[in-house]
Amino acid sequence: MAEYDPNFKDTSGFMTLFLGLVVLVGMSCLPATIVWVKYFGL
């Protein structure tokens, strides 16, 4: 397992962009997931 580096700096902004994309996709899929669970009872 990788060690935690407290001095790590994300200079490219990749992690910020990646996490933003994950949140955006997750939030847009949330209503569809709620409807899916409600109608199909999973």
Short mmCIF file of C-alpha atoms in Angstrom, two decimals:
data_model
loop_
_atom_site.label_atom_id
_atom_site.label_comp_id
_atom_site.label_asym_id
_atom_site.label_seq_id
_atom_site.Cartn_x
_atom_site.Cartn_y
_atom_site.Cartn_z
CA MET A 1 0.00 0.00 0.00
CA ALA A 2 1.24 3.50 -0.77
CA GLU A 3 2.48 5.68 2.05
CA TYR A 4 0.80 9.00 2.81
CA ASP A 5 3.00 11.96 1.85
CA PRO A 6 2.01 15.13 3.74
CA ASN A 7 4.15 17.24 1.39
CA PHE A 8 2.39 16.08 -1.79
CA LYS A 9 1.14 18.93 -3.95
CA ASP A 10 -1.11 18.36 -6.95
CA THR A 11 0.41 20.95 -9.25
CA SER A 12 -1.45 19.80 -12.35
CA GLY A 13 -4.88 20.01 -10.72
CA PHE A 14 -5.71 16.51 -11.93
CA MET A 15 -7.10 15.30 -8.61
CA THR A 16 -9.33 18.38 -8.29
CA LEU A 17 -10.65 17.85 -11.80
CA PHE A 18 -11.10 14.11 -11.25
CA LEU A 19 -12.95 14.51 -7.94
CA GLY A 20 -15.12 17.24 -9.43
CA LEU A 21 -16.04 14.94 -12.31
CA VAL A 22 -16.87 12.10 -9.91
CA VAL A 23 -19.13 14.38 -7.87
CA LEU A 24 -20.81 15.74 -11.00
CA VAL A 25 -21.55 12.26 -12.38
CA GLY A 26 -22.64 10.98 -8.97
CA MET A 27 -25.06 13.85 -8.38
CA SER A 28 -26.58 13.58 -11.85
CA CYS A 29 -27.11 9.82 -11.40
CA LEU A 30 -28.65 10.15 -7.96
CA PRO A 31 -32.27 10.87 -9.03
CA ALA A 32 -32.17 7.99 -11.52
CA THR A 33 -30.86 5.67 -8.81
CA ILE A 34 -33.62 6.72 -6.41
CA VAL A 35 -36.30 6.08 -9.06
CA TRP A 36 -34.71 2.72 -9.94
CA VAL A 37 -34.75 1.57 -6.30
CA LYS A 38 -38.28 2.86 -5.78
CA TYR A 39 -39.79 1.10 -8.77
CA PHE A 40 -37.76 -2.10 -8.80
CA GLY A 41 -37.32 -2.55 -5.06
CA LEU A 42 -33.63 -3.43 -5.17
#
